[in-house]
Short mmCIF file of C-alpha atoms in Angstrom, two decimals:
data_model
loop_
_atom_site.label_atom_id
_atom_site.label_comp_id
_atom_site.label_asym_id
_atom_site.label_seq_id
_atom_site.Cartn_x
_atom_site.Cartn_y
_atom_site.Cartn_z
CA MET L 113 -16.81 -104.22 85.41
CA ASP L 114 -17.13 -101.51 82.72
CA LYS L 115 -14.34 -99.47 81.23
CA PHE L 116 -14.85 -96.44 83.45
CA THR L 117 -14.58 -98.50 86.62
CA MET L 118 -11.30 -100.02 85.49
CA ILE L 119 -9.71 -96.62 85.07
CA ILE L 120 -10.58 -95.58 88.60
CA GLU L 121 -9.24 -98.72 90.23
CA THR L 122 -5.99 -98.88 88.26
CA PRO L 123 -2.88 -97.91 90.31
CA PRO L 124 -1.45 -94.44 89.62
CA ARG L 125 1.58 -95.72 87.64
CA ALA L 126 -0.76 -97.28 85.07
CA VAL L 127 -2.90 -94.27 84.59
CA GLY L 128 -0.81 -92.89 81.74
CA SER L 129 -1.13 -96.05 79.64
CA THR L 130 -4.83 -96.32 80.29
CA ILE L 131 -5.39 -92.71 79.34
CA ALA L 132 -3.69 -93.26 76.00
CA THR L 133 -6.49 -95.70 75.05
CA GLY L 134 -9.38 -93.88 76.70
CA SER L 135 -11.80 -91.34 75.32
CA SER L 136 -11.29 -87.59 75.21
CA HIS L 137 -13.62 -87.14 78.18
CA GLN L 138 -11.51 -89.55 80.24
CA LYS L 139 -8.30 -87.71 79.26
CA ARG L 140 -9.69 -84.40 80.51
CA HIS L 141 -10.75 -86.05 83.79
CA ALA L 142 -7.34 -87.65 84.39
CA LEU L 143 -5.31 -84.48 83.48
CA GLY L 144 -7.60 -82.04 85.29
CA THR L 145 -6.99 -79.81 88.33
CA PRO L 146 -5.61 -81.59 91.42
CA ASN L 147 -8.03 -82.61 94.15
CA ALA L 148 -6.77 -79.94 96.54
CA ASP L 149 -7.60 -77.18 94.05
CA ARG L 150 -10.97 -78.69 93.20
CA GLY L 151 -11.84 -78.66 96.82
CA THR L 152 -11.05 -74.95 97.32
CA PRO L 153 -14.22 -72.83 97.36
CA ALA L 154 -14.55 -70.05 94.77
CA SER L 155 -15.04 -67.41 97.46
CA ALA L 156 -11.71 -68.35 99.04
CA LYS L 157 -9.95 -67.96 95.70
CA ARG L 158 -11.38 -64.45 95.26
CA ALA L 159 -10.33 -63.50 98.78
CA LEU L 160 -6.82 -64.75 98.12
CA LYS L 161 -6.50 -62.61 95.00
CA LEU L 162 -7.85 -59.48 96.69
CA SER L 163 -5.46 -59.80 99.59
CA THR L 164 -2.36 -59.64 97.31
CA PRO L 165 -0.72 -56.19 97.75
CA ARG L 166 -0.33 -54.06 94.59
CA THR L 167 2.76 -51.91 94.05
CA PRO L 168 1.72 -48.29 93.30
CA SER L 169 3.19 -46.74 90.09
CA GLN L 170 5.22 -43.54 90.44
CA ALA L 171 4.58 -42.11 86.93
CA ASP L 172 3.35 -43.03 83.48
CA ARG L 173 6.84 -43.06 81.95
CA PHE L 174 10.42 -42.03 82.75
CA ILE L 175 12.05 -39.13 80.91
CA PRO L 176 15.79 -38.98 81.63
CA ASN L 177 17.40 -35.64 82.32
CA ARG L 178 19.96 -35.41 79.52
CA GLY L 179 21.20 -32.09 80.80
CA ALA L 180 22.87 -33.81 83.78
CA MET L 181 24.41 -36.67 81.79
CA ASP L 182 27.84 -37.26 80.35
CA LEU L 183 26.97 -39.50 77.42
CA ASP L 184 30.58 -40.03 76.33
CA MET L 185 31.52 -41.12 79.85
CA ALA L 186 28.52 -43.43 80.11
CA ARG L 187 29.30 -45.07 76.76
CA PHE L 188 32.89 -45.66 77.83
CA ASN L 189 31.84 -47.22 81.16
CA MET L 190 29.37 -49.58 79.50
CA ALA L 191 31.95 -50.71 76.95
CA ARG L 192 34.56 -51.16 79.68
CA ASP L 193 32.26 -53.26 81.88
CA VAL L 194 31.37 -55.52 78.95
CA SER L 195 34.99 -55.89 77.88
CA THR L 196 36.07 -56.61 81.48
CA SER L 197 33.47 -59.35 81.98
CA SER L 198 34.13 -60.93 78.59
CA GLY L 199 37.86 -60.67 79.18
CA ALA L 200 37.54 -62.50 82.48
CA ARG L 201 35.70 -65.35 80.81
CA GLU L 202 38.26 -65.56 78.01
CA ASN L 203 41.19 -65.53 80.42
CA SER L 204 39.71 -68.50 82.28
CA THR L 205 39.80 -70.61 79.13
CA SER L 206 42.64 -68.98 77.19
CA HIS L 207 46.36 -69.06 77.80
CA GLU L 208 47.04 -65.65 76.16
CA VAL L 209 48.93 -63.12 78.27
CA PRO L 210 47.73 -59.47 77.88
CA SER L 211 50.29 -57.01 76.53
CA PRO L 212 51.76 -54.65 79.18
CA ASN L 213 51.52 -51.73 76.75
CA ALA L 214 47.84 -52.39 76.10
CA ALA L 215 47.12 -52.65 79.84
CA GLN L 216 48.98 -49.41 80.52
CA TYR L 217 47.10 -47.66 77.69
CA ARG L 218 43.72 -48.79 79.08
CA LYS L 219 44.70 -47.59 82.53
CA GLN L 220 45.74 -44.14 81.31
CA LEU L 221 42.65 -43.85 79.14
CA ALA L 222 40.41 -44.64 82.09
CA GLU L 223 42.21 -42.19 84.35
CA ASN L 224 41.87 -39.37 81.81
CA LEU L 225 38.20 -40.01 81.14
CA LEU L 226 37.27 -40.71 84.76
CA ARG L 227 38.70 -37.50 86.13
CA ASP L 228 37.99 -38.29 89.78
CA SER L 229 38.88 -41.98 89.51
CA PRO L 230 42.43 -43.19 90.32
CA SER L 231 42.32 -46.23 88.07
CA ALA L 232 40.24 -48.12 85.57
CA ASN L 233 39.15 -50.67 88.17
CA THR L 234 37.02 -48.18 90.05
CA SER L 235 33.70 -49.66 91.08
CA PRO L 236 30.51 -48.19 89.61
CA SER L 237 29.49 -46.80 92.99
CA ALA L 238 32.76 -44.84 93.24
CA ARG L 239 32.57 -43.29 89.76
CA PRO L 240 32.27 -39.53 89.50
CA ARG L 241 28.95 -37.88 89.08
CA GLY L 242 29.52 -37.09 85.42
CA ALA L 243 29.77 -40.83 84.59
CA LYS L 244 26.14 -41.66 85.35
CA ILE L 245 24.27 -43.29 82.50
CA LEU L 246 20.88 -41.97 83.62
CA SER L 247 20.24 -39.11 86.00
CA PHE L 248 17.09 -39.19 88.14
CA LYS L 249 17.66 -35.79 89.72
CA PRO L 250 15.26 -33.27 88.15
CA ALA L 251 16.86 -30.11 86.79
CA ARG L 252 15.60 -26.63 87.51
CA SER L 253 12.89 -25.66 85.04
CA PRO L 254 13.77 -22.27 83.53
CA SER L 255 10.99 -19.82 82.93
CA ALA L 256 9.91 -19.18 79.37
CA ASP L 257 10.89 -15.52 79.51
CA SER L 258 14.30 -16.09 81.09
CA SER L 259 17.42 -15.41 79.06
CA ASP L 260 18.92 -18.84 79.83
CA PHE L 261 16.05 -20.85 78.36
CA PRO L 262 17.81 -23.67 76.48
CA THR L 263 17.54 -24.04 72.76
CA ARG L 264 16.69 -27.28 71.01
CA GLY L 265 20.37 -27.95 70.32
CA ALA L 266 21.25 -27.46 74.01
CA LEU L 267 18.76 -30.13 75.10
CA PHE L 268 20.73 -32.78 73.22
CA SER L 269 24.19 -31.53 74.18
CA PRO L 270 26.47 -32.96 76.88
CA ALA L 271 26.12 -31.44 80.34
CA ASP L 272 29.51 -29.74 80.21
CA SER L 273 28.69 -27.80 77.01
CA ALA L 274 24.96 -27.20 77.42
CA CYS L 275 25.25 -24.01 79.45
CA ALA L 276 28.15 -22.75 77.35
CA SER L 277 26.20 -23.14 74.10
CA VAL L 278 23.29 -21.16 75.52
CA GLY L 279 25.61 -18.37 76.62
CA LYS L 280 27.30 -18.17 73.20
CA ARG L 281 24.05 -18.07 71.26
CA LYS L 282 24.15 -15.11 68.86
CA ALA L 283 21.22 -12.73 68.76
CA PHE L 284 19.78 -11.56 65.46
CA ARG L 285 21.19 -8.24 64.28
CA TYR L 286 18.85 -5.45 63.29
CA VAL L 287 19.41 -4.24 59.73
CA PRO L 288 17.98 -0.75 59.00
CA GLN L 289 15.77 -0.76 55.93
CA ALA L 290 16.31 2.90 55.05
CA ALA L 291 19.46 4.61 53.81
CA GLU L 292 21.45 6.64 56.34
CA ARG L 293 22.15 9.46 53.87
CA ILE L 294 21.48 10.26 50.22
CA LEU L 295 23.71 12.24 47.86
CA ASP L 296 22.70 13.42 44.40
CA ALA L 297 25.05 12.15 41.69
CA PRO L 298 24.11 13.80 38.39
CA ASP L 299 25.57 12.56 35.11
CA LEU L 300 26.40 9.12 36.49
CA VAL L 301 26.97 6.92 33.44
CA ASP L 302 24.41 4.12 33.25
CA ASP L 303 26.73 1.37 31.99
CA TYR L 304 26.81 -2.10 33.55
CA TYR L 305 30.42 -2.78 32.47
CA LEU L 306 32.03 0.21 34.26
CA ASN L 307 33.30 0.58 37.84
CA LEU L 308 32.81 4.19 38.96
CA LEU L 309 32.77 4.05 42.79
CA ALA L 310 35.56 3.44 45.33
CA TRP L 311 36.08 4.08 49.08
CA SER L 312 39.65 4.56 50.32
CA SER L 313 41.29 3.47 53.57
CA SER L 314 41.55 7.17 54.50
CA ASN L 315 37.72 7.43 54.45
CA VAL L 316 37.40 9.30 51.14
CA VAL L 317 34.80 8.32 48.54
CA ALA L 318 35.73 8.68 44.85
CA LEU L 319 32.89 8.86 42.35
CA ALA L 320 33.14 9.33 38.58
CA LEU L 321 30.39 11.49 37.08
CA GLY L 322 30.67 11.77 33.33
CA ALA L 323 34.06 13.28 32.50
CA SER L 324 34.87 14.26 36.12
CA VAL L 325 35.98 12.54 39.31
CA TYR L 326 34.83 13.91 42.67
CA LEU L 327 36.24 13.20 46.12
CA TRP L 328 33.93 13.30 49.15
CA ASP L 329 35.59 13.24 52.57
CA ALA L 330 33.35 11.38 55.03
CA ALA L 331 35.25 12.81 58.01
CA THR L 332 34.71 16.47 57.14
CA GLY L 333 31.96 16.39 54.53
CA GLY L 334 34.09 18.32 52.07
CA ILE L 335 33.84 17.79 48.31
CA GLU L 336 36.61 18.36 45.77
CA GLU L 337 36.85 17.83 42.04
CA LEU L 338 39.96 15.79 41.35
CA LEU L 339 40.01 15.92 37.55
CA HIS L 340 38.03 16.72 34.45
CA VAL L 341 38.82 14.85 31.26
CA GLY L 342 39.67 17.10 28.32
CA GLY L 343 41.02 20.05 30.31
CA ASP L 344 39.28 23.00 31.86
CA ASP L 345 37.41 23.94 28.70
CA ALA L 346 33.95 22.37 29.05
CA ASP L 347 33.12 22.80 25.34
CA GLU L 348 36.33 21.03 24.33
CA ALA L 349 35.66 18.21 26.76
CA ALA L 350 32.11 17.79 25.53
CA GLY L 351 33.30 17.69 21.94
CA SER L 352 35.85 14.97 22.63
CA GLY L 353 33.22 12.67 24.12
CA GLU L 354 35.72 11.11 26.52
CA TYR L 355 34.56 10.04 29.97
CA VAL L 356 35.86 8.25 33.07
CA SER L 357 35.26 4.51 32.88
CA SER L 358 36.75 3.23 36.19
CA VAL L 359 38.34 4.30 39.49
CA ALA L 360 40.37 2.33 42.06
CA TRP L 361 42.13 3.38 45.28
CA ALA L 362 45.58 2.12 46.23
CA ALA L 363 46.07 0.55 49.65
CA ASP L 364 47.75 3.68 51.02
CA GLY L 365 44.52 5.65 50.62
CA LYS L 366 46.40 8.43 48.84
CA HIS L 367 46.78 7.42 45.19
CA LEU L 368 43.79 6.95 42.91
CA ALA L 369 43.88 5.17 39.54
CA VAL L 370 41.51 6.55 36.93
CA GLY L 371 40.65 4.64 33.76
CA LEU L 372 39.44 6.56 30.74
CA SER L 373 37.33 5.69 27.76
CA GLY L 374 40.26 6.57 25.50
CA SER L 375 42.35 3.59 26.79
CA GLU L 376 44.63 5.63 29.08
CA VAL L 377 45.09 5.04 32.80
CA GLN L 378 46.10 7.92 35.07
CA VAL L 379 47.43 7.78 38.63
CA TRP L 380 46.57 10.79 40.82
CA ASP L 381 47.76 12.03 44.19
CA SER L 382 44.49 12.82 45.99
CA GLN L 383 46.14 14.99 48.64
CA ARG L 384 47.97 17.28 46.20
CA LEU L 385 45.28 16.94 43.49
CA LYS L 386 48.02 16.20 40.96
CA GLN L 387 48.58 13.54 38.31
CA VAL L 388 51.73 11.48 38.92
CA ARG L 389 51.65 8.76 36.18
CA ALA L 390 50.08 8.08 32.81
CA LEU L 391 49.90 4.40 31.84
CA LYS L 392 49.18 3.16 28.33
CA GLY L 393 48.90 -0.24 26.70
CA HIS L 394 45.20 -0.93 26.05
CA ALA L 395 43.44 -0.58 22.72
CA GLY L 396 40.04 0.30 24.21
CA ARG L 397 38.42 1.82 27.27
CA VAL L 398 39.57 0.59 30.67
CA GLY L 399 36.52 -0.54 32.63
CA ALA L 400 38.05 -2.56 35.50
CA MET L 401 41.08 -2.02 37.75
CA ASP L 402 42.50 -3.29 41.03
CA TRP L 403 45.71 -2.83 43.05
CA ASN L 404 48.07 -5.43 44.47
CA GLY L 405 50.75 -3.50 46.32
CA ALA L 406 52.62 -1.41 43.76
CA THR L 407 51.11 -3.39 40.87
CA LEU L 408 48.00 -2.04 39.16
CA SER L 409 46.01 -4.53 37.08
CA THR L 410 43.76 -3.10 34.37
CA GLY L 411 41.18 -4.73 32.13
CA GLY L 412 39.98 -3.21 28.89
CA ARG L 413 37.44 -3.54 26.14
CA ASP L 414 40.15 -5.20 24.05
CA GLY L 415 39.88 -8.30 26.32
CA ALA L 416 43.42 -7.93 27.67
CA ILE L 417 44.59 -7.62 31.27
CA LEU L 418 47.77 -5.64 31.92
CA ASN L 419 49.86 -5.54 35.07
CA HIS L 420 51.56 -2.20 35.64
CA ASP L 421 54.34 -1.61 38.13
CA VAL L 422 53.90 2.11 38.82
CA ARG L 423 57.42 2.37 40.24
CA MET L 424 59.09 1.46 36.95
CA ARG L 425 59.60 3.45 33.79
CA HIS L 426 58.58 0.51 31.59
CA HIS L 427 55.53 -0.24 33.67
CA VAL L 428 53.87 -3.18 31.83
CA THR L 429 55.14 -6.35 33.52
CA ALA L 430 52.57 -8.90 32.29
CA ARG L 431 49.85 -9.23 29.70
CA LEU L 432 47.11 -11.79 30.37
CA THR L 433 44.98 -12.86 27.41
CA GLY L 434 42.07 -15.15 28.12
CA HIS L 435 38.91 -13.13 27.47
CA GLU L 436 37.48 -12.67 24.02
CA LEU L 437 35.32 -9.66 24.94
CA GLU L 438 35.53 -6.73 27.35
CA VAL L 439 36.92 -7.33 30.87
CA CYS L 440 34.39 -5.83 33.30
CA GLY L 441 35.44 -7.37 36.64
CA LEU L 442 38.90 -7.54 38.20
CA LYS L 443 39.80 -8.39 41.82
CA TRP L 444 43.00 -9.47 43.60
CA SER L 445 42.71 -11.92 46.49
CA PRO L 446 43.55 -10.60 50.00
CA SER L 447 46.77 -12.67 49.96
CA GLY L 448 47.82 -11.25 46.58
CA ARG L 449 48.39 -14.74 45.17
CA GLN L 450 45.41 -14.98 42.83
CA LEU L 451 43.67 -12.61 40.43
CA ALA L 452 40.03 -13.09 39.40
CA SER L 453 38.77 -11.61 36.14
CA GLY L 454 35.27 -11.58 34.68
CA GLY L 455 34.29 -10.65 31.17
CA ASN L 456 31.42 -9.96 28.83
CA ASP L 457 32.15 -13.37 27.26
CA ASN L 458 30.49 -15.03 30.32
CA LEU L 459 33.86 -16.36 31.49
CA LEU L 460 35.55 -16.21 34.88
CA HIS L 461 39.31 -16.70 35.02
CA ILE L 462 41.53 -17.35 38.03
CA TRP L 463 45.17 -16.31 37.48
CA ASP L 464 48.15 -17.40 39.56
CA ALA L 465 50.45 -14.53 40.54
CA ALA L 466 53.42 -16.90 40.74
CA ALA L 467 53.05 -17.68 37.03
CA MET L 468 53.23 -14.02 36.04
CA ALA L 469 56.55 -12.46 35.09
CA PRO L 470 58.12 -10.79 38.15
CA ALA L 471 58.95 -7.12 37.84
CA ALA L 472 62.59 -7.62 38.75
CA ALA L 473 63.20 -10.08 35.94
CA ALA L 474 61.18 -8.08 33.44
CA SER L 475 63.03 -4.85 34.09
CA ALA L 476 66.01 -6.03 31.99
CA LEU L 477 63.87 -6.91 28.96
CA SER L 478 62.70 -4.71 26.15
CA SER L 479 59.09 -3.57 26.09
CA SER L 480 57.90 -6.15 23.52
CA ALA L 481 59.82 -9.03 25.07
CA ARG L 482 58.62 -8.11 28.54
CA VAL L 483 54.98 -8.16 27.51
CA ALA L 484 55.42 -11.51 25.73
CA SER L 485 57.01 -13.05 28.82
CA GLY L 486 53.89 -12.25 30.80
CA ASN L 487 51.53 -14.42 28.75
CA ALA L 488 50.85 -16.73 31.70
CA PRO L 489 48.13 -19.38 31.38
CA TRP L 490 45.16 -19.14 33.67
CA LEU L 491 44.82 -21.35 36.71
CA HIS L 492 41.09 -22.01 36.18
CA ARG L 493 38.70 -21.19 33.35
CA LEU L 494 35.11 -21.23 34.70
CA ASP L 495 32.21 -21.04 32.24
CA GLN L 496 29.13 -21.81 34.34
CA HIS L 497 27.71 -18.28 34.18
CA GLN L 498 25.24 -17.56 31.40
CA ALA L 499 25.85 -13.80 31.22
CA ALA L 500 28.58 -11.22 31.76
CA VAL L 501 30.54 -11.62 35.00
CA LYS L 502 31.14 -8.21 36.57
CA ALA L 503 30.47 -8.69 40.31
CA LEU L 504 33.49 -10.25 42.05
CA ALA L 505 34.37 -10.37 45.77
CA TRP L 506 37.00 -12.37 47.67
CA CYS L 507 36.02 -13.68 51.10
CA PRO L 508 38.04 -11.93 53.87
CA PHE L 509 37.70 -14.74 56.46
CA GLN L 510 38.15 -17.88 54.32
CA ALA L 511 41.01 -18.37 51.90
CA ASN L 512 40.35 -19.39 48.28
CA LEU L 513 36.65 -18.47 48.47
CA LEU L 514 35.39 -16.23 45.67
CA ALA L 515 31.86 -14.93 45.06
CA SER L 516 30.81 -14.00 41.53
CA GLY L 517 27.58 -12.64 40.08
CA GLY L 518 26.11 -12.88 36.60
CA GLY L 519 24.16 -10.46 34.47
CA SER L 520 20.49 -10.32 33.55
CA ALA L 521 20.55 -13.61 31.62
CA ASP L 522 22.18 -15.45 34.52
CA ARG L 523 20.99 -13.77 37.77
CA THR L 524 22.98 -16.11 40.02
CA ILE L 525 25.57 -15.72 42.75
CA LYS L 526 28.15 -18.50 42.68
CA LEU L 527 30.68 -19.39 45.36
CA TRP L 528 33.94 -20.89 44.08
CA ASN L 529 36.82 -22.79 45.61
CA THR L 530 39.64 -21.22 43.64
CA GLN L 531 42.10 -23.89 44.76
CA THR L 532 40.17 -26.66 42.99
CA GLY L 533 37.96 -24.64 40.65
CA ALA L 534 34.79 -26.24 42.03
CA CYS L 535 31.52 -24.34 42.38
CA GLU L 536 30.43 -24.87 45.98
CA ARG L 537 27.05 -23.14 45.79
CA SER L 538 24.83 -21.30 43.31
CA VAL L 539 21.92 -19.06 44.31
CA ASP L 540 19.29 -17.69 41.95
CA THR L 541 18.68 -14.05 42.91
CA GLU L 542 15.93 -13.48 40.31
CA SER L 543 17.55 -10.24 39.14
CA GLN L 544 20.73 -8.94 37.52
CA VAL L 545 23.75 -9.06 39.88
CA CYS L 546 25.77 -5.82 39.60
CA ALA L 547 28.14 -5.81 42.60
CA LEU L 548 29.14 -7.86 45.66
CA GLN L 549 30.68 -6.99 49.04
CA TRP L 550 31.68 -9.33 51.91
CA SER L 551 31.30 -8.19 55.52
CA GLN L 552 34.57 -7.70 57.39
CA HIS L 553 33.12 -8.76 60.76
CA ASP L 554 30.27 -11.23 60.04
CA ARG L 555 29.75 -14.15 57.70
CA GLU L 556 27.52 -12.14 55.40
CA LEU L 557 27.50 -11.13 51.75
CA LEU L 558 25.80 -8.05 50.27
CA SER L 559 24.69 -7.96 46.64
CA SER L 560 23.29 -5.14 44.52
CA HIS L 561 20.88 -5.84 41.69
CA GLY L 562 19.50 -4.34 38.53
CA TYR L 563 16.67 -5.55 36.38
CA SER L 564 14.10 -6.09 37.56
CA ARG L 565 13.95 -5.26 41.28
CA ASN L 566 16.81 -2.75 41.80
CA GLN L 567 17.41 -3.79 45.41
CA LEU L 568 20.23 -4.75 47.77
CA CYS L 569 20.18 -8.21 49.36
CA LEU L 570 22.02 -9.39 52.46
CA TRP L 571 22.91 -13.10 52.53
CA ARG L 572 24.15 -15.24 55.39
CA TYR L 573 27.09 -17.54 54.63
CA PRO L 574 27.35 -20.54 54.21
CA SER L 575 23.61 -21.30 54.05
CA MET L 576 23.07 -18.34 51.68
CA THR L 577 19.73 -17.57 53.24
CA LYS L 578 18.45 -14.05 52.65
CA VAL L 579 18.68 -11.92 55.80
CA ALA L 580 17.28 -8.62 54.51
CA GLU L 581 16.34 -6.66 51.42
CA LEU L 582 17.12 -2.95 51.14
CA HIS L 583 14.95 -0.85 48.82
CA GLY L 584 15.25 2.79 47.86
CA HIS L 585 16.85 3.01 44.44
CA SER L 586 14.53 3.43 41.48
CA ALA L 587 17.04 2.13 38.90
CA ARG L 588 19.65 -0.61 38.84
CA VAL L 589 22.27 -0.42 41.57
CA LEU L 590 25.48 -0.56 39.56
CA HIS L 591 28.24 -0.05 42.17
CA LEU L 592 29.03 -0.86 45.82
CA ALA L 593 31.85 0.35 48.08
CA GLN L 594 32.54 -0.42 51.75
CA SER L 595 33.73 1.98 54.46
CA PRO L 596 37.07 1.36 56.20
CA ASP L 597 35.35 0.28 59.43
CA GLY L 598 33.30 -2.28 57.48
CA ALA L 599 29.93 -1.11 58.83
CA THR L 600 28.64 1.17 56.07
CA VAL L 601 28.16 0.44 52.37
CA ALA L 602 27.74 3.08 49.67
CA SER L 603 25.67 2.27 46.60
CA ALA L 604 25.55 4.22 43.34
CA ALA L 605 22.67 3.61 40.97
CA ALA L 606 21.44 4.67 37.56
CA ASP L 607 18.85 6.90 39.28
CA GLU L 608 21.79 9.31 39.86
CA THR L 609 21.83 8.94 43.64
CA LEU L 610 24.51 7.78 46.06
CA ARG L 611 23.07 6.12 49.19
CA PHE L 612 24.76 5.02 52.40
CA TRP L 613 23.43 1.94 54.20
CA LYS L 614 24.19 0.52 57.64
CA ALA L 615 24.17 -2.95 56.12
CA PHE L 616 26.95 -4.62 58.10
CA GLY L 617 27.73 -4.84 61.79
CA GLY L 618 30.76 -3.04 63.16
CA PRO L 619 33.72 -4.50 65.05
CA LYS L 620 32.77 -6.61 68.06
CA GLY L 621 33.24 -5.01 71.45
CA GLU L 622 34.70 -1.73 70.19
CA GLU L 623 33.54 1.51 68.66
CA SER L 624 34.24 2.38 65.06
CA SER L 625 37.16 4.74 64.75
CA LYS L 626 38.06 4.61 61.06
CA GLY L 627 35.09 6.58 59.86
CA GLY L 628 32.03 6.01 57.77
CA CYS L 629 28.59 7.53 57.76
CA LYS L 630 26.34 8.46 60.60
CA GLY L 631 25.40 5.31 62.46
CA SER L 632 28.79 3.68 61.94
CA GLY L 633 30.61 5.67 64.59
CA SER L 634 31.64 8.94 62.95
CA GLY L 635 28.58 11.11 62.49
CA SER L 636 30.61 13.07 59.97
CA LEU L 637 27.78 13.76 57.54
CA GLU L 638 26.10 15.98 60.11
CA ARG L 639 29.19 18.18 60.25
CA GLY L 640 29.52 18.41 56.49
CA PHE L 641 25.90 18.82 55.43
CA SER L 642 22.69 19.90 57.08
CA SER L 643 20.07 18.21 54.90
CA ARG L 644 19.32 14.58 54.25
CA SER L 645 19.34 14.89 50.46
CA MET L 646 22.32 16.76 49.00
CA SER L 647 24.39 16.97 45.82
CA ILE L 648 27.93 15.68 45.51
CA ARG L 649 28.76 18.70 43.33
#
């Protein structure tokens, strides 16, 4: 009997051993398909496969409706289910007893999160609707032109805040590109280091033109000459060569400080058109001033900063020395706790009011001793600007935030944290920065520029993206002043024009009542003048 015949006749229990010594053809024959399958016709197999029912597919893929989900609730439920199951297994093998405080905390946490659930042991079927991990109920598809069409941020927001975020979305504000009104300002001194424009809380604009100061009432349109340096004799005034170098309104809207090129500072009563104080102490022209209550701070070409208490006979209460060249920028913070000063030496100083000599203590000292006691060190000395620092503006809605602008060699706007002295942001404006103004109602900053574009730029804080550019001046825009209602900004430029811009938005939900120009709620220019272009004299 041959080898093949022996394999066939061997009992089934010996097949495995025989296969191990057989050929590869014999192995395939012994380990092949069972006899029942070999006997099944091919047509029957095909019929069996065709008769198997096929489940129809509902869609290509599933996109969950995130608008109907509560992702925080779902995450909590998943973590709770896992911790409950793992805790049950651990308790079966561990002898640890759970803490009553921990159990009570988990119960209260579950009750607060699951608002409709009485306890943390609520079954998944009894959980509130907001606890679903996935929602299969399709949401209503808003039309593309409907006002409630969700933004990209709303699509990825929880269900409870999605509709609220769409409702609170702020629309873009229209910024007029043309000036509301234009006033001629002849003999405006073209000097970057001076500050010749101010707008009072009583809605009166003060503008220095050469040796004179003019007051323009925005409520009535009336114009008055407050003073003329050198007396009434024009020839005598022209021969002296003295001019007005700075103006600054007090908070009461009545008293105006006037700095002169001959180092004197005068305080005038704008209602009576009368001088009430004469303050001395500088050795050069006074180009920057600012009020802090009854204290008037002045900066001169001599590099010194003097604090004057206008109520006292010996008015100089502090002398701050930190600049080597002329002080051209001076601003008190809204809280009155810090003073910012910028100079032609490219330096920016932050002074602490608490370190300055108080007026009460200085009143008992002699003049020389009182000035010496006010030599307070600066809080921060910032030297990152590469040109003169004239433009300064404190943020009205965020404490310790100061904006500063550099001259033609710097061309940047820098935002400072005056508490730490850190520069939070620096923006290259590509032109000389002359003045800065923060909006009182929006997170916006307006800057005026000189060489080489002579424009006004509106920036959105904190991204510092440019919102709009305002063109109209043909020379550098040296000065900015804001109306009491915060909606209108006046700009004075070297082209001898004074322009009024509706640059900022007014108060939300109410009409402007404190005045300004036409378009900001007063319409006063129409009553005072009949033409669009007019002279301030």
